[in-house]
C-alpha cells in the first residue's frame, strides 16, 4: 500500500488558507451561497445517527448554525461513505460557501476533496481525521487526539489491574480514525506489561447493539479468561456490560470495563459500579466548527488540527462531575 506517499493529517504543523468565499450573491465557482437569500449557506455531511455521541454532535452543529443565522444544509449519510461523497457533490452544485465534514473513515476522500477545492469551497473536518495526498484539501480538523485517549485508557487499566489482565477490545468502525488511533494508543500503553493480554479485538462499529452481540460471542469463546474490556466508545461498553451481566459476570467488579467518550450515561454507569473508567471526547464541536468556517472564509490561516483536550474519569472523580456533564 502506498500509504507513505499520503500525509497523515492529524498533527501536521503546516497551515493553509483558502481564498475568501463570499456569502450569498457573489456567485460563480461555488462559495456563492446564493441559496440562502443573503444568509451564509454551509453544508454539513454527517456520518449517521447511530449513537448518542453523534446525535449530540449533530445537535451542536445545528444549534450553532441557527444561533449565527447561517443556513445549514444537513445530510445524514446513514453510515455510508458513498452517501457522504454524493452529499458533498450536491453541496458544490448548490453553491454552498463552506462544507463541514465528519468523515466516516480515514481514506477515500482525495477525489471528492479535489472537486471541492476546485470549486474554491473551504472544508472544515470535524471529529475524525482523513489521510489525503495534499494537506490543502481541507482547512482544518477539529478533533480529539485519539492516540492519547487510547493511551490514557491503557495506562489506567495497567495500573488498576496491577499489570495483569485478559482483555477484550471492542473496536470502533473499521477504518475510522478514532478506531485506528484508540487501538494504537491503548496497545502502546500495555506493550510494556507482558501479562496484559488482548484475548480478542473485534469491531462493534461504535454501536451498543453490535458491542453486545460481539461481546456475547467472545464470552462464549474466552469465558473466565476475560478480566477486562476496553471499548472504543461508551455505547459499546454499555452493550458489553449487558452481555457480561447476562452471562452471570459482574462488570465493574470481576471484569474491569474501560471506555471512551465520557457521555452522561457512562457517568451513571460508573456511579452504579458497572463501568470503571471513561476518557472524555467532546462532541459539542459546533461553535469551534463555525469559528473555523468564518476564519477560512476570511482567508485566515488555520492550524491543521485544533485539538480538543480530554480528561479521564473513574469512581474517584466521576460522581462530582456528573451534574456538570453537558452531553
Ligand atoms: O467516540 C463515537 C462516535 O468520531 C470521535 O465516533 C468520534 C467517535 C465517538 O461514533 O462514539
Short mmCIF file of N, CA and C in Angstrom, two decimals, residues 154-314:
data_model
loop_
_atom_site.label_atom_id
_atom_site.label_comp_id
_atom_site.label_asym_id
_atom_site.label_seq_id
_atom_site.Cartn_x
_atom_site.Cartn_y
_atom_site.Cartn_z
N UNK A 154 -5.40 2.85 28.42
CA UNK A 154 -4.47 1.73 28.63
C UNK A 154 -3.65 1.87 29.90
N UNK A 155 -3.14 3.06 30.11
CA UNK A 155 -2.32 3.29 31.32
C UNK A 155 -3.16 3.10 32.58
N UNK A 156 -4.39 3.58 32.50
CA UNK A 156 -5.29 3.44 33.66
C UNK A 156 -5.53 1.96 33.95
N UNK A 157 -5.73 1.17 32.89
CA UNK A 157 -6.03 -0.26 33.08
C UNK A 157 -4.82 -1.03 33.61
N UNK A 158 -3.64 -0.68 33.14
CA UNK A 158 -2.42 -1.34 33.64
C UNK A 158 -2.34 -1.13 35.15
N UNK A 159 -2.56 0.12 35.56
CA UNK A 159 -2.47 0.46 36.98
C UNK A 159 -3.55 -0.28 37.78
N UNK A 160 -4.77 -0.19 37.30
CA UNK A 160 -5.91 -0.77 38.01
C UNK A 160 -5.77 -2.29 38.16
N UNK A 161 -5.26 -2.95 37.11
CA UNK A 161 -5.21 -4.42 37.13
C UNK A 161 -3.86 -4.94 37.62
N UNK A 162 -3.00 -4.05 38.05
CA UNK A 162 -1.70 -4.49 38.54
C UNK A 162 -0.87 -5.16 37.44
N UNK A 163 -1.10 -4.76 36.20
CA UNK A 163 -0.29 -5.26 35.08
C UNK A 163 -0.65 -6.66 34.61
N UNK A 164 -1.83 -7.14 35.02
CA UNK A 164 -2.23 -8.50 34.60
C UNK A 164 -3.72 -8.52 34.26
N UNK A 165 -4.02 -8.79 32.99
CA UNK A 165 -5.43 -8.83 32.58
C UNK A 165 -5.61 -9.62 31.29
N UNK A 166 -6.79 -10.22 31.16
CA UNK A 166 -7.21 -10.86 29.90
C UNK A 166 -8.24 -9.92 29.29
N UNK A 167 -7.85 -9.27 28.22
CA UNK A 167 -8.63 -8.13 27.72
C UNK A 167 -9.40 -8.43 26.43
N UNK A 168 -10.64 -7.96 26.39
CA UNK A 168 -11.39 -7.94 25.13
C UNK A 168 -11.40 -6.49 24.66
N UNK A 169 -10.97 -6.27 23.42
CA UNK A 169 -11.02 -4.91 22.86
C UNK A 169 -12.17 -4.84 21.86
N UNK A 170 -13.10 -3.91 22.10
CA UNK A 170 -14.20 -3.69 21.15
C UNK A 170 -13.84 -2.45 20.34
N UNK A 171 -13.50 -2.68 19.08
CA UNK A 171 -13.02 -1.59 18.24
C UNK A 171 -14.19 -0.80 17.64
N UNK A 172 -13.91 0.44 17.30
CA UNK A 172 -14.92 1.26 16.60
C UNK A 172 -15.01 0.84 15.14
N UNK A 173 -15.69 1.67 14.36
CA UNK A 173 -15.89 1.40 12.93
C UNK A 173 -14.55 1.14 12.22
N UNK A 174 -14.48 0.05 11.49
CA UNK A 174 -13.24 -0.31 10.80
C UNK A 174 -12.83 0.80 9.82
N UNK A 175 -11.58 1.23 9.94
CA UNK A 175 -11.07 2.26 9.03
C UNK A 175 -11.30 3.68 9.52
N UNK A 176 -12.05 3.85 10.61
CA UNK A 176 -12.29 5.20 11.15
C UNK A 176 -11.08 5.64 11.98
N UNK A 177 -10.73 6.91 11.89
CA UNK A 177 -9.57 7.42 12.62
C UNK A 177 -9.63 7.10 14.12
N UNK A 178 -10.76 7.32 14.80
CA UNK A 178 -10.76 7.03 16.24
C UNK A 178 -10.58 5.54 16.54
N UNK A 179 -11.02 4.66 15.66
CA UNK A 179 -10.81 3.21 15.89
C UNK A 179 -9.33 2.88 15.71
N UNK A 180 -8.74 3.37 14.62
CA UNK A 180 -7.32 3.11 14.37
C UNK A 180 -6.45 3.63 15.51
N UNK A 181 -6.72 4.86 15.91
CA UNK A 181 -5.83 5.53 16.86
C UNK A 181 -6.07 5.12 18.32
N UNK A 182 -7.30 4.85 18.67
CA UNK A 182 -7.57 4.40 20.05
C UNK A 182 -6.96 3.02 20.27
N UNK A 183 -6.91 2.23 19.21
CA UNK A 183 -6.26 0.90 19.29
C UNK A 183 -4.75 1.09 19.46
N UNK A 184 -4.21 1.96 18.62
CA UNK A 184 -2.77 2.22 18.66
C UNK A 184 -2.33 2.72 20.04
N UNK A 185 -3.01 3.70 20.57
CA UNK A 185 -2.64 4.30 21.85
C UNK A 185 -2.75 3.30 22.99
N UNK A 186 -3.82 2.53 22.99
CA UNK A 186 -4.05 1.54 24.06
C UNK A 186 -2.98 0.45 24.00
N UNK A 187 -2.76 -0.08 22.81
CA UNK A 187 -1.81 -1.19 22.68
C UNK A 187 -0.39 -0.73 23.03
N UNK A 188 -0.06 0.52 22.72
CA UNK A 188 1.26 1.05 23.11
C UNK A 188 1.37 1.13 24.63
N UNK A 189 0.27 1.52 25.28
CA UNK A 189 0.29 1.68 26.74
C UNK A 189 0.47 0.36 27.47
N UNK A 190 -0.06 -0.73 26.89
CA UNK A 190 0.05 -2.02 27.60
C UNK A 190 1.25 -2.83 27.12
N UNK A 191 1.93 -2.35 26.08
CA UNK A 191 3.01 -3.12 25.45
C UNK A 191 4.12 -3.51 26.42
N UNK A 192 4.39 -2.67 27.41
CA UNK A 192 5.48 -2.95 28.34
C UNK A 192 5.09 -3.92 29.45
N UNK A 193 3.83 -4.36 29.45
CA UNK A 193 3.36 -5.27 30.52
C UNK A 193 2.99 -6.61 29.91
N UNK A 194 3.89 -7.59 29.96
CA UNK A 194 3.68 -8.87 29.27
C UNK A 194 2.43 -9.63 29.71
N UNK A 195 1.95 -9.36 30.93
CA UNK A 195 0.75 -10.08 31.39
C UNK A 195 -0.55 -9.36 31.06
N UNK A 196 -0.45 -8.27 30.33
CA UNK A 196 -1.67 -7.60 29.84
C UNK A 196 -1.90 -8.20 28.45
N UNK A 197 -2.85 -9.14 28.37
CA UNK A 197 -3.04 -9.86 27.10
C UNK A 197 -4.37 -9.51 26.45
N UNK A 198 -4.30 -9.09 25.18
CA UNK A 198 -5.54 -8.87 24.43
C UNK A 198 -5.98 -10.22 23.88
N UNK A 199 -7.07 -10.76 24.46
CA UNK A 199 -7.55 -12.09 24.06
C UNK A 199 -8.22 -12.04 22.69
N UNK A 200 -8.91 -10.94 22.43
CA UNK A 200 -9.59 -10.77 21.13
C UNK A 200 -9.83 -9.29 20.93
N UNK A 201 -9.80 -8.89 19.65
CA UNK A 201 -10.05 -7.49 19.31
C UNK A 201 -10.95 -7.47 18.08
N UNK A 202 -12.19 -7.03 18.27
CA UNK A 202 -13.15 -7.07 17.16
C UNK A 202 -13.96 -5.79 17.09
N UNK A 203 -14.44 -5.47 15.89
CA UNK A 203 -15.22 -4.24 15.76
C UNK A 203 -16.65 -4.42 16.28
N UNK A 204 -17.13 -3.39 16.93
CA UNK A 204 -18.54 -3.30 17.34
C UNK A 204 -19.15 -2.07 16.69
N UNK A 205 -18.43 -1.51 15.71
CA UNK A 205 -18.93 -0.41 14.87
C UNK A 205 -19.43 0.82 15.66
N UNK A 206 -18.89 1.03 16.85
CA UNK A 206 -19.29 2.16 17.70
C UNK A 206 -20.76 2.09 18.12
N UNK A 207 -21.37 0.88 18.00
CA UNK A 207 -22.81 0.77 18.32
C UNK A 207 -23.04 -0.13 19.52
N UNK A 208 -24.04 0.24 20.33
CA UNK A 208 -24.37 -0.52 21.53
C UNK A 208 -24.77 -1.96 21.19
N UNK A 209 -25.66 -2.12 20.19
CA UNK A 209 -26.15 -3.46 19.84
C UNK A 209 -25.01 -4.34 19.33
N UNK A 210 -24.14 -3.78 18.51
CA UNK A 210 -23.01 -4.58 18.00
C UNK A 210 -22.05 -4.93 19.13
N UNK A 211 -21.83 -3.99 20.03
CA UNK A 211 -20.95 -4.24 21.18
C UNK A 211 -21.47 -5.42 21.99
N UNK A 212 -22.78 -5.44 22.16
CA UNK A 212 -23.41 -6.52 22.95
C UNK A 212 -23.27 -7.87 22.23
N UNK A 213 -23.60 -7.88 20.93
CA UNK A 213 -23.53 -9.13 20.17
C UNK A 213 -22.12 -9.69 20.11
N UNK A 214 -21.15 -8.82 19.84
CA UNK A 214 -19.75 -9.26 19.73
C UNK A 214 -19.29 -9.79 21.09
N UNK A 215 -19.68 -9.08 22.15
CA UNK A 215 -19.26 -9.49 23.49
C UNK A 215 -19.84 -10.85 23.86
N UNK A 216 -21.11 -11.07 23.49
CA UNK A 216 -21.74 -12.38 23.78
C UNK A 216 -20.92 -13.51 23.17
N UNK A 217 -20.53 -13.33 21.90
CA UNK A 217 -19.76 -14.37 21.21
C UNK A 217 -18.39 -14.53 21.85
N UNK A 218 -17.77 -13.43 22.26
CA UNK A 218 -16.42 -13.52 22.84
C UNK A 218 -16.44 -14.10 24.25
N UNK A 219 -17.55 -13.92 24.97
CA UNK A 219 -17.67 -14.55 26.30
C UNK A 219 -17.72 -16.07 26.10
N UNK A 220 -18.46 -16.49 25.06
CA UNK A 220 -18.53 -17.94 24.78
C UNK A 220 -17.15 -18.49 24.45
N UNK A 221 -16.37 -17.71 23.69
CA UNK A 221 -15.06 -18.18 23.25
C UNK A 221 -14.00 -18.13 24.34
N UNK A 222 -14.06 -17.11 25.21
CA UNK A 222 -12.94 -16.91 26.17
C UNK A 222 -13.32 -17.06 27.64
N UNK A 223 -14.61 -17.08 27.93
CA UNK A 223 -15.10 -17.36 29.28
C UNK A 223 -14.37 -16.64 30.40
N UNK A 224 -13.94 -17.42 31.38
CA UNK A 224 -13.36 -16.87 32.61
C UNK A 224 -12.02 -16.18 32.41
N UNK A 225 -11.40 -16.40 31.23
CA UNK A 225 -10.11 -15.73 30.98
C UNK A 225 -10.30 -14.20 30.84
N UNK A 226 -11.55 -13.79 30.59
CA UNK A 226 -11.81 -12.35 30.42
C UNK A 226 -11.85 -11.66 31.78
N UNK A 227 -10.94 -10.72 31.97
CA UNK A 227 -10.97 -9.94 33.23
C UNK A 227 -11.10 -8.44 32.96
N UNK A 228 -11.05 -8.05 31.67
CA UNK A 228 -11.19 -6.63 31.35
C UNK A 228 -11.76 -6.44 29.95
N UNK A 229 -12.48 -5.33 29.79
CA UNK A 229 -12.98 -4.94 28.47
C UNK A 229 -12.54 -3.51 28.20
N UNK A 230 -11.97 -3.31 27.02
CA UNK A 230 -11.65 -1.94 26.57
C UNK A 230 -12.51 -1.68 25.34
N UNK A 231 -13.47 -0.77 25.47
CA UNK A 231 -14.36 -0.45 24.35
C UNK A 231 -13.99 0.93 23.81
N UNK A 232 -13.95 1.05 22.49
CA UNK A 232 -13.56 2.34 21.87
C UNK A 232 -14.63 3.42 22.04
N UNK A 233 -15.82 3.05 22.50
CA UNK A 233 -16.76 4.11 22.93
C UNK A 233 -17.69 3.59 24.02
N UNK A 234 -18.34 4.55 24.68
CA UNK A 234 -19.21 4.22 25.81
C UNK A 234 -20.37 3.32 25.40
N UNK A 235 -20.90 3.56 24.19
CA UNK A 235 -22.04 2.77 23.76
C UNK A 235 -21.72 1.28 23.71
N UNK A 236 -20.59 0.96 23.10
CA UNK A 236 -20.20 -0.47 23.02
C UNK A 236 -19.92 -1.01 24.42
N UNK A 237 -19.39 -0.17 25.31
CA UNK A 237 -19.13 -0.62 26.69
C UNK A 237 -20.44 -0.99 27.37
N UNK A 238 -21.49 -0.19 27.16
CA UNK A 238 -22.79 -0.50 27.76
C UNK A 238 -23.32 -1.82 27.20
N UNK A 239 -23.16 -2.01 25.89
CA UNK A 239 -23.56 -3.29 25.26
C UNK A 239 -22.80 -4.45 25.89
N UNK A 240 -21.50 -4.27 26.09
CA UNK A 240 -20.67 -5.33 26.69
C UNK A 240 -21.09 -5.61 28.12
N UNK A 241 -21.42 -4.56 28.87
CA UNK A 241 -21.88 -4.72 30.25
C UNK A 241 -23.15 -5.58 30.28
N UNK A 242 -24.06 -5.31 29.34
CA UNK A 242 -25.31 -6.10 29.28
C UNK A 242 -24.99 -7.57 29.00
N UNK A 243 -24.07 -7.81 28.07
CA UNK A 243 -23.71 -9.19 27.72
C UNK A 243 -23.04 -9.89 28.91
N UNK A 244 -22.17 -9.17 29.61
CA UNK A 244 -21.49 -9.76 30.78
C UNK A 244 -22.50 -10.13 31.86
N UNK A 245 -23.44 -9.22 32.11
CA UNK A 245 -24.45 -9.50 33.15
C UNK A 245 -25.29 -10.70 32.77
N UNK A 246 -25.66 -10.77 31.49
CA UNK A 246 -26.48 -11.90 31.03
C UNK A 246 -25.73 -13.23 31.19
N UNK A 247 -24.38 -13.15 31.15
CA UNK A 247 -23.57 -14.37 31.28
C UNK A 247 -23.19 -14.64 32.74
N UNK A 248 -23.77 -13.88 33.66
CA UNK A 248 -23.52 -14.11 35.08
C UNK A 248 -22.24 -13.49 35.60
N UNK A 249 -21.60 -12.62 34.81
CA UNK A 249 -20.40 -11.94 35.28
C UNK A 249 -20.81 -10.63 35.97
N UNK A 250 -19.84 -10.03 36.65
CA UNK A 250 -20.13 -8.77 37.35
C UNK A 250 -19.27 -7.63 36.79
N UNK A 251 -19.75 -7.00 35.71
CA UNK A 251 -18.97 -5.90 35.13
C UNK A 251 -18.73 -4.80 36.16
N UNK A 252 -17.52 -4.27 36.16
CA UNK A 252 -17.17 -3.24 37.15
C UNK A 252 -16.53 -3.87 38.37
N UNK A 253 -16.74 -5.19 38.55
CA UNK A 253 -16.17 -5.88 39.71
C UNK A 253 -15.23 -7.01 39.27
N UNK A 254 -15.80 -8.11 38.74
CA UNK A 254 -14.88 -9.18 38.30
C UNK A 254 -14.38 -8.96 36.86
N UNK A 255 -15.01 -8.04 36.16
CA UNK A 255 -14.48 -7.63 34.85
C UNK A 255 -14.38 -6.11 34.85
N UNK A 256 -13.17 -5.60 34.67
CA UNK A 256 -12.96 -4.15 34.66
C UNK A 256 -13.33 -3.62 33.27
N UNK A 257 -14.18 -2.60 33.23
CA UNK A 257 -14.64 -2.07 31.93
C UNK A 257 -14.19 -0.62 31.77
N UNK A 258 -13.48 -0.38 30.67
CA UNK A 258 -12.91 0.94 30.37
C UNK A 258 -13.42 1.39 29.00
N UNK A 259 -13.79 2.65 28.87
CA UNK A 259 -14.23 3.09 27.55
C UNK A 259 -13.89 4.56 27.30
N UNK A 260 -14.37 5.06 26.18
CA UNK A 260 -14.05 6.42 25.75
C UNK A 260 -15.32 7.13 25.30
N UNK A 261 -15.40 8.40 25.56
CA UNK A 261 -16.44 9.37 25.15
C UNK A 261 -16.85 10.25 26.33
N UNK A 262 -17.05 9.64 27.51
CA UNK A 262 -17.46 10.45 28.66
C UNK A 262 -18.88 10.98 28.55
N UNK A 263 -19.77 10.15 28.00
CA UNK A 263 -21.17 10.55 27.90
C UNK A 263 -21.81 10.51 29.29
N UNK A 264 -22.90 11.25 29.47
CA UNK A 264 -23.60 11.27 30.75
C UNK A 264 -23.99 9.88 31.22
N UNK A 265 -24.45 9.03 30.28
CA UNK A 265 -24.88 7.69 30.69
C UNK A 265 -23.70 6.84 31.17
N UNK A 266 -22.49 7.15 30.69
CA UNK A 266 -21.30 6.43 31.17
C UNK A 266 -21.00 6.84 32.62
N UNK A 267 -21.21 8.12 32.91
CA UNK A 267 -21.03 8.59 34.29
C UNK A 267 -22.02 7.90 35.22
N UNK A 268 -23.25 7.71 34.72
CA UNK A 268 -24.26 7.00 35.52
C UNK A 268 -23.80 5.56 35.77
N UNK A 269 -23.24 4.94 34.72
CA UNK A 269 -22.78 3.54 34.85
C UNK A 269 -21.61 3.43 35.82
N UNK A 270 -20.76 4.48 35.87
CA UNK A 270 -19.65 4.48 36.85
C UNK A 270 -20.26 4.56 38.25
N UNK A 271 -21.26 5.43 38.38
CA UNK A 271 -21.92 5.59 39.69
C UNK A 271 -22.55 4.28 40.16
N UNK A 272 -23.10 3.54 39.20
CA UNK A 272 -23.72 2.24 39.55
C UNK A 272 -22.67 1.15 39.77
N UNK A 273 -21.41 1.46 39.49
CA UNK A 273 -20.33 0.49 39.72
C UNK A 273 -20.16 -0.53 38.61
N UNK A 274 -20.78 -0.29 37.44
CA UNK A 274 -20.70 -1.27 36.35
C UNK A 274 -19.63 -0.93 35.32
N UNK A 275 -19.36 0.36 35.17
CA UNK A 275 -18.28 0.83 34.30
C UNK A 275 -17.21 1.39 35.22
N UNK A 276 -15.95 1.16 34.87
CA UNK A 276 -14.88 1.61 35.78
C UNK A 276 -14.25 2.93 35.38
N UNK A 277 -14.22 3.21 34.08
CA UNK A 277 -13.47 4.38 33.66
C UNK A 277 -13.92 4.82 32.27
N UNK A 278 -13.99 6.13 32.04
CA UNK A 278 -14.25 6.64 30.68
C UNK A 278 -13.35 7.85 30.42
N UNK A 279 -12.82 7.92 29.21
CA UNK A 279 -11.99 9.07 28.82
C UNK A 279 -12.87 9.94 27.94
N UNK A 280 -13.01 11.22 28.28
CA UNK A 280 -13.97 12.02 27.53
C UNK A 280 -13.47 12.36 26.13
N UNK A 281 -14.45 12.66 25.28
CA UNK A 281 -14.19 13.06 23.89
C UNK A 281 -15.37 13.97 23.54
N UNK A 282 -15.11 15.26 23.48
CA UNK A 282 -16.20 16.24 23.38
C UNK A 282 -16.89 16.24 22.01
N UNK A 283 -18.20 15.96 21.98
CA UNK A 283 -18.91 16.02 20.69
C UNK A 283 -19.48 17.41 20.36
N UNK A 284 -19.38 18.34 21.30
CA UNK A 284 -20.04 19.65 21.10
C UNK A 284 -19.12 20.56 20.28
N UNK A 285 -18.98 20.23 19.01
CA UNK A 285 -17.98 20.89 18.16
C UNK A 285 -18.55 22.03 17.32
N UNK A 286 -19.85 22.27 17.41
CA UNK A 286 -20.48 23.30 16.58
C UNK A 286 -19.82 24.67 16.66
N UNK A 287 -19.65 25.23 17.87
CA UNK A 287 -19.07 26.58 17.96
C UNK A 287 -17.67 26.65 17.33
N UNK A 288 -16.82 25.67 17.60
CA UNK A 288 -15.46 25.69 17.01
C UNK A 288 -15.51 25.51 15.50
N UNK A 289 -16.44 24.68 15.05
CA UNK A 289 -16.54 24.43 13.60
C UNK A 289 -16.91 25.72 12.86
N UNK A 290 -17.86 26.47 13.40
CA UNK A 290 -18.28 27.70 12.70
C UNK A 290 -17.26 28.83 12.88
N UNK A 291 -16.53 28.83 13.99
CA UNK A 291 -15.41 29.79 14.11
C UNK A 291 -14.40 29.51 13.01
N UNK A 292 -14.12 28.22 12.79
CA UNK A 292 -13.14 27.85 11.75
C UNK A 292 -13.67 28.19 10.36
N UNK A 293 -14.95 27.95 10.14
CA UNK A 293 -15.56 28.31 8.84
C UNK A 293 -15.39 29.81 8.60
N UNK A 294 -15.69 30.60 9.63
CA UNK A 294 -15.60 32.07 9.48
C UNK A 294 -14.18 32.49 9.14
N UNK A 295 -13.22 31.90 9.81
CA UNK A 295 -11.81 32.25 9.55
C UNK A 295 -11.39 31.82 8.15
N UNK A 296 -11.78 30.61 7.76
CA UNK A 296 -11.41 30.11 6.42
C UNK A 296 -12.02 31.01 5.35
N UNK A 297 -13.26 31.46 5.59
CA UNK A 297 -13.90 32.32 4.59
C UNK A 297 -13.23 33.69 4.50
N UNK A 298 -12.60 34.10 5.58
CA UNK A 298 -11.86 35.38 5.55
C UNK A 298 -10.47 35.19 4.96
N UNK A 299 -10.12 33.95 4.65
CA UNK A 299 -8.80 33.68 4.10
C UNK A 299 -7.72 33.56 5.16
N UNK A 300 -8.15 33.44 6.43
CA UNK A 300 -7.15 33.30 7.51
C UNK A 300 -6.55 31.90 7.52
N UNK A 301 -5.32 31.83 7.95
CA UNK A 301 -4.67 30.53 8.05
C UNK A 301 -5.09 29.83 9.33
N UNK A 302 -5.30 28.53 9.24
CA UNK A 302 -5.70 27.76 10.42
C UNK A 302 -4.69 26.64 10.62
N UNK A 303 -4.46 26.25 11.89
CA UNK A 303 -3.61 25.07 12.11
C UNK A 303 -4.29 23.84 11.53
N UNK A 304 -3.52 22.83 11.14
CA UNK A 304 -4.14 21.66 10.51
C UNK A 304 -5.03 20.88 11.47
N UNK A 305 -4.76 20.98 12.77
CA UNK A 305 -5.69 20.36 13.72
C UNK A 305 -5.87 21.24 14.94
N UNK A 306 -7.12 21.43 15.32
CA UNK A 306 -7.44 22.11 16.57
C UNK A 306 -7.81 21.00 17.54
N UNK A 307 -6.90 20.72 18.46
CA UNK A 307 -7.06 19.54 19.32
C UNK A 307 -7.92 19.84 20.54
N UNK A 308 -8.84 18.95 20.80
CA UNK A 308 -9.68 19.03 22.00
C UNK A 308 -8.97 18.32 23.14
N UNK A 309 -8.94 18.94 24.31
CA UNK A 309 -8.31 18.30 25.47
C UNK A 309 -9.32 17.37 26.14
N UNK A 310 -8.88 16.18 26.49
CA UNK A 310 -9.78 15.21 27.11
C UNK A 310 -9.31 14.81 28.51
N UNK A 311 -10.27 14.58 29.39
CA UNK A 311 -9.93 14.15 30.76
C UNK A 311 -10.42 12.72 31.00
N UNK A 312 -9.83 12.09 31.99
CA UNK A 312 -10.22 10.71 32.33
C UNK A 312 -11.05 10.73 33.62
N UNK A 313 -12.10 9.93 33.62
CA UNK A 313 -12.95 9.86 34.81
C UNK A 313 -13.11 8.42 35.27
N UNK A 314 -13.04 8.24 36.59
CA UNK A 314 -13.32 6.93 37.19
C UNK A 314 -14.10 7.18 38.48
#
